[in-house]
Short mmCIF file of C-alpha atoms in Angstrom, two decimals:
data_model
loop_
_atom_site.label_atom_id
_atom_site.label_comp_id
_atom_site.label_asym_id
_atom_site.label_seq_id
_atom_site.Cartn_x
_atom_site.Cartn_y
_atom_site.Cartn_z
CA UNK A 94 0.00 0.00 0.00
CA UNK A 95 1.10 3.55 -0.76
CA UNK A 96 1.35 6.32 1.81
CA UNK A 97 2.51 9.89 1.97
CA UNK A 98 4.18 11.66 5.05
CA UNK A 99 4.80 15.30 5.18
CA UNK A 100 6.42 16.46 8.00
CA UNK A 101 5.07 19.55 9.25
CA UNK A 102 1.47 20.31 9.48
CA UNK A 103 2.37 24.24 9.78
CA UNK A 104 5.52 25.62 8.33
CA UNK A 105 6.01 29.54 8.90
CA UNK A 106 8.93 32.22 6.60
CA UNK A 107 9.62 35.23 6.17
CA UNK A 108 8.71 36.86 2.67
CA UNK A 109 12.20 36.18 0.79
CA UNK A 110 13.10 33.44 2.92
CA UNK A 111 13.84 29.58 1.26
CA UNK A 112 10.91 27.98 1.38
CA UNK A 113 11.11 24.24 2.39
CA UNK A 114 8.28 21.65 2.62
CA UNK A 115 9.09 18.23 2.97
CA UNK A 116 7.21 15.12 1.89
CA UNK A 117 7.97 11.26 2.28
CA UNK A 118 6.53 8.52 0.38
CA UNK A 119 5.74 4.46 0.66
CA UNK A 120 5.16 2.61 -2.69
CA UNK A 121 5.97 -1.14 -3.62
CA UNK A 122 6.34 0.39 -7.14
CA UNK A 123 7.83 3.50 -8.75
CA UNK A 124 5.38 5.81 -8.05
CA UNK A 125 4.37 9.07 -9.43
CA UNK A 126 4.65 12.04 -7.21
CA UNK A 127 2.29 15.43 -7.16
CA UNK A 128 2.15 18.29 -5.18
CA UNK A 129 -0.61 20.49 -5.14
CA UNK A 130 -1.56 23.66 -3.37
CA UNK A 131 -5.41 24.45 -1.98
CA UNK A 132 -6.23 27.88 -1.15
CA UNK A 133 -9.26 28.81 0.98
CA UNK A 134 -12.56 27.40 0.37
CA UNK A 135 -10.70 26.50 -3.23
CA UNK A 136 -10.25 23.17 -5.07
CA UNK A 137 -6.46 21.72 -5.54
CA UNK A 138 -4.31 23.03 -7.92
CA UNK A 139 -1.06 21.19 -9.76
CA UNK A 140 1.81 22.47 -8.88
CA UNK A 141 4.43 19.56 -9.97
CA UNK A 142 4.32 15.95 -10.48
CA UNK A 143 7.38 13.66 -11.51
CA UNK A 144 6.55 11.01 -13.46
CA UNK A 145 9.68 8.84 -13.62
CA UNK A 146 11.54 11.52 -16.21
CA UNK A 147 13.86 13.97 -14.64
CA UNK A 148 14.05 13.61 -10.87
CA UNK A 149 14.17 17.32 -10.39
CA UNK A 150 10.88 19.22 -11.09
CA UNK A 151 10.02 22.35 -11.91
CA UNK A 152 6.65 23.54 -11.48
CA UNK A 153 4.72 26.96 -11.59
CA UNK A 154 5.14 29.72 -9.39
CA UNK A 155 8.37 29.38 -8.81
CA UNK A 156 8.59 25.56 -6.83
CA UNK A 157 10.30 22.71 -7.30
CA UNK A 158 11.02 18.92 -6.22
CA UNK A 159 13.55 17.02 -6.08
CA UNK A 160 12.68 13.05 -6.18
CA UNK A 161 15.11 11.20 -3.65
CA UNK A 162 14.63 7.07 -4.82
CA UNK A 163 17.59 6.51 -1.65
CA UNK A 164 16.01 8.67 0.52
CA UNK A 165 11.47 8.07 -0.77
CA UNK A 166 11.89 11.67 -0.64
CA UNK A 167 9.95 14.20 -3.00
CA UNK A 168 10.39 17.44 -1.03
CA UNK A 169 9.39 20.81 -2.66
CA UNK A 170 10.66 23.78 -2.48
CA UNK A 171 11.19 27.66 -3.49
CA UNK A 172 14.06 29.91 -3.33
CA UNK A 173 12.30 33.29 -2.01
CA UNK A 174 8.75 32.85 -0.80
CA UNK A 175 5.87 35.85 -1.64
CA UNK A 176 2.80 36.59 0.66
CA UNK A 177 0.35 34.67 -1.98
CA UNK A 178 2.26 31.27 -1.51
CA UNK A 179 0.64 31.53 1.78
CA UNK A 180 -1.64 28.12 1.39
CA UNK A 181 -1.84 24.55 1.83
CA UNK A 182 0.02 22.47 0.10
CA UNK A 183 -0.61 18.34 -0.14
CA UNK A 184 2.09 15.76 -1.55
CA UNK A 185 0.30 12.85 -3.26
CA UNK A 186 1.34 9.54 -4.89
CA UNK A 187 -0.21 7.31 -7.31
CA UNK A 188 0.47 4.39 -8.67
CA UNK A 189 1.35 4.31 -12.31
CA UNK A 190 -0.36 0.76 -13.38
CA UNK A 191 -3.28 1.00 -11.16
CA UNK A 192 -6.49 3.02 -10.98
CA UNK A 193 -4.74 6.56 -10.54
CA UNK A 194 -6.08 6.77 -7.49
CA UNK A 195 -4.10 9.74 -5.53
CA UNK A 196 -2.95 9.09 -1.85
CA UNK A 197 -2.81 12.64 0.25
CA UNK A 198 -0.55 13.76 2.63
CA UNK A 199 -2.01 15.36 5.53
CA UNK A 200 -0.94 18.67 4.43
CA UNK A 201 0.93 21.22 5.64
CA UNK A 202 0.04 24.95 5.83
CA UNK A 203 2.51 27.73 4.67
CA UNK A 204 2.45 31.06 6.59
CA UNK A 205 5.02 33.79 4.88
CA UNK A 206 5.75 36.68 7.49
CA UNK A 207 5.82 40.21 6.04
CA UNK B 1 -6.50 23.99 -20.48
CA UNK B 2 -7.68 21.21 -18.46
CA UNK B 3 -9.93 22.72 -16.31
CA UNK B 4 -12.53 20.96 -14.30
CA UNK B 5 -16.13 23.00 -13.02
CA UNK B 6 -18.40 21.70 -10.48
CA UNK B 7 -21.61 23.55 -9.77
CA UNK B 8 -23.15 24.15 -7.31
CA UNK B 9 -19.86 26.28 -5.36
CA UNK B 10 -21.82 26.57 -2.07
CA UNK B 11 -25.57 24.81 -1.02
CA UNK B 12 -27.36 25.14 1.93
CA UNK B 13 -30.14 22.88 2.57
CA UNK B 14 -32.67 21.11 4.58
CA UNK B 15 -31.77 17.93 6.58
CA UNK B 16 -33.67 15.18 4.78
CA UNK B 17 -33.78 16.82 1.28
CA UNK B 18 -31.56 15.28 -1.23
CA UNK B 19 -28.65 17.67 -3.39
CA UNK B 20 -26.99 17.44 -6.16
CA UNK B 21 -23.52 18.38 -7.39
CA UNK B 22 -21.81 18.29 -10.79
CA UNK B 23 -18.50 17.63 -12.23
CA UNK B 24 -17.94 18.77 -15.49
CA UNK B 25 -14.00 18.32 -17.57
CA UNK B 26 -14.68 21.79 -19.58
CA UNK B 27 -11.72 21.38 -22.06
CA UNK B 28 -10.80 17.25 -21.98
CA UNK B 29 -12.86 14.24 -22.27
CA UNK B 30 -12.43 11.82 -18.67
CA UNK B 31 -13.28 8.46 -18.51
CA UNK B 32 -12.34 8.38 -14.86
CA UNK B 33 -13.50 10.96 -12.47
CA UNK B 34 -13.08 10.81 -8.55
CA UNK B 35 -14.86 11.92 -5.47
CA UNK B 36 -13.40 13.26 -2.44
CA UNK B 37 -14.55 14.74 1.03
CA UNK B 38 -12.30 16.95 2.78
CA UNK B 39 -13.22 18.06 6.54
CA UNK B 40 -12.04 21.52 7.96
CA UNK B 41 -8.14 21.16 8.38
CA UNK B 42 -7.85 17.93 7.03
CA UNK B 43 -6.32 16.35 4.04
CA UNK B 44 -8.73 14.93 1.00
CA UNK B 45 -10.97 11.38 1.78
CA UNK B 46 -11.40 9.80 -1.47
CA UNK B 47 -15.27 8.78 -1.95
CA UNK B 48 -15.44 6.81 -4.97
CA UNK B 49 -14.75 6.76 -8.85
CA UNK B 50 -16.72 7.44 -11.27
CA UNK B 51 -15.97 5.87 -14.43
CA UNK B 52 -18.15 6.66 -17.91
CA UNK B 53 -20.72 4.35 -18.60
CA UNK B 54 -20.37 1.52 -15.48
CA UNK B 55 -20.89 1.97 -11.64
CA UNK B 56 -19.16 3.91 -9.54
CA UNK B 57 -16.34 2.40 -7.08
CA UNK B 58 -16.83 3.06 -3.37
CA UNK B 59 -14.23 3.25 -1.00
CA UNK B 60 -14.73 1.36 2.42
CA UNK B 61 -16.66 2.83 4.90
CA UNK B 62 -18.88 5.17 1.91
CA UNK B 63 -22.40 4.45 1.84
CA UNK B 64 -23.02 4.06 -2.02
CA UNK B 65 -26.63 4.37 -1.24
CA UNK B 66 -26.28 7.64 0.25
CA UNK B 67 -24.05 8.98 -2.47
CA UNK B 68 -25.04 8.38 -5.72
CA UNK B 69 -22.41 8.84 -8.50
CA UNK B 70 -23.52 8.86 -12.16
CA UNK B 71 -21.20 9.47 -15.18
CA UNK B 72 -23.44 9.41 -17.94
CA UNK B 73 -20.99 11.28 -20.32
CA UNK B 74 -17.08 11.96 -20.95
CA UNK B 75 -17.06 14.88 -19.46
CA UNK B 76 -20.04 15.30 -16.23
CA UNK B 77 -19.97 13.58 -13.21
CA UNK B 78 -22.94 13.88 -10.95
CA UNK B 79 -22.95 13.42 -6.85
CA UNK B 80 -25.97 13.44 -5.27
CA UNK B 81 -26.40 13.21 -1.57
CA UNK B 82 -29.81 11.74 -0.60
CA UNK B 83 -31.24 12.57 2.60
CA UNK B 84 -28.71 14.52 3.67
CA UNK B 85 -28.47 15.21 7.48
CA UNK B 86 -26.02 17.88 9.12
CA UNK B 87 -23.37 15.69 9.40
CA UNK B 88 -23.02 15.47 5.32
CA UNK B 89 -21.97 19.09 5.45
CA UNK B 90 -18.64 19.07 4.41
CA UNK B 91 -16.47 20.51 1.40
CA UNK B 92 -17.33 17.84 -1.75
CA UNK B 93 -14.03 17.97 -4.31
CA UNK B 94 -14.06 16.31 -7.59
CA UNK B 95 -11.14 15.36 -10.01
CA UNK B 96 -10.96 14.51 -13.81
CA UNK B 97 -8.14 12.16 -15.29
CA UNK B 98 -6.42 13.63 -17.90
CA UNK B 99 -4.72 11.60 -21.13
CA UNK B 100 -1.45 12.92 -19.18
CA UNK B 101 -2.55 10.87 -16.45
CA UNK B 102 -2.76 13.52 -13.99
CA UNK B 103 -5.87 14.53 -11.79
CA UNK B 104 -7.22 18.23 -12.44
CA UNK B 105 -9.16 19.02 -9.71
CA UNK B 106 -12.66 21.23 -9.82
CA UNK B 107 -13.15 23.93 -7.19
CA UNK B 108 -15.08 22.37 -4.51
CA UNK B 109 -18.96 22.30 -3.45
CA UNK B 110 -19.19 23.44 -0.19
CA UNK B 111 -22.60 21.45 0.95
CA UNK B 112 -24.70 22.92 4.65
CA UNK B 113 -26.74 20.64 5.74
CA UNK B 114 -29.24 22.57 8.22
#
């Protein structure tokens, strides 16, 4: 069975400040990884995936991941955060030969400090 | 492009009255939609998929009688929560599978059961 940990339900920066969210994953298989970011009262919105091409991703907005085989590591991240990447952001795998089904991290909420 | 719709954004309604909720894949065709439930802080619950033209697949625990899914065309998934009581209020998230394989999420139907 897949899973998804991502450390850090609440991860606070300063505006300009590296912005680092990290997610680990479980999968019997080579998965495919996604990260997606939910604003309020807002559906999900793609903001990566790797899909067994390059292992480092680069997405909109500015983020990126880097997939880690050694370490199940997909962790995303951003070189100077802005006030609107204030949201929450969920890591999700899937498996590539089954039903696409997408297993959620618990998510973690980004808070930028002016 | 790929941009999924659902409609109604926000319902109130009676307990014991049934409501509806599409799903509609506005620029792709998707055999395979899914369901999710997301509570107040918490990450996405998938529901069930919806797949074009055969029954919907419930997850454990979902009461397929109590959410009906319908996918009657490539592109519109219907939910519809029958007798709903207060404790079906929740935030209702669909998702479309694209040829890319990846999910596109709609914007969420944020359902009050009163």
């Amino acid at each position: 069975a897949q899973s998804v940990t991502q450390l850090g339900s609440h991860v606070s920066v300063s505006e300009g400040a590296l912005v680092l969210l990290r997610c680990n994953y479980s999968s019997s298989v080579p998965p495919y990884l996604f990260w997606y970011v939910q604003y309020p009262n807002q559906g999900l919105q793609l903001l990566l995936k790797y899909t067994s091409a390059a292992t480092l991703v680069k997405g909109i907005n500015g983020f990126e991941a880097e997939f880690k085989k050694s370490e199940t590591s997909f962790h995303l991240t951003k070189p100077s955060a802005h006030m609107s990447d204030a949201a929450e952001y969920f890591c999700a795998v899937s498996d590539p030969g089954g039903a696409q089904k997408l297993v959620f991290g618990q998510g973690t909420r980004l808070t930028i400090n002016p | 492009g790929a941009v999924v719709s659902q409609h109604p954004s926000r319902v109130i309604c009676k307990s014991g009255t049934s409501v509806k909720i599409e799903c509609r894949s506005l620029d792709f065709q998707a055999t395979t939609m899914f369901w999710y439930r997301q509570f107040p802080k918490q990450s996405l619950m998938l529901m069930a998929t919806s797949n074009e033209g055969s029954k919907a697949t419930y997850e454990q625990g979902v009461e397929k009688d109590k959410f009906l899914i319908n996918h009657a065309s490539l592109t519109l998934s219907t939910l519809t929560v029958t007798s709903a009581h207060p404790e079906d209020s929740s935030f209702y998230i669909c998702s479309a599978i694209h040829r890319d394989e990846t999910q596109y999420f709609g914007p969420g139907t944020r359902l009050l059961v009163l």
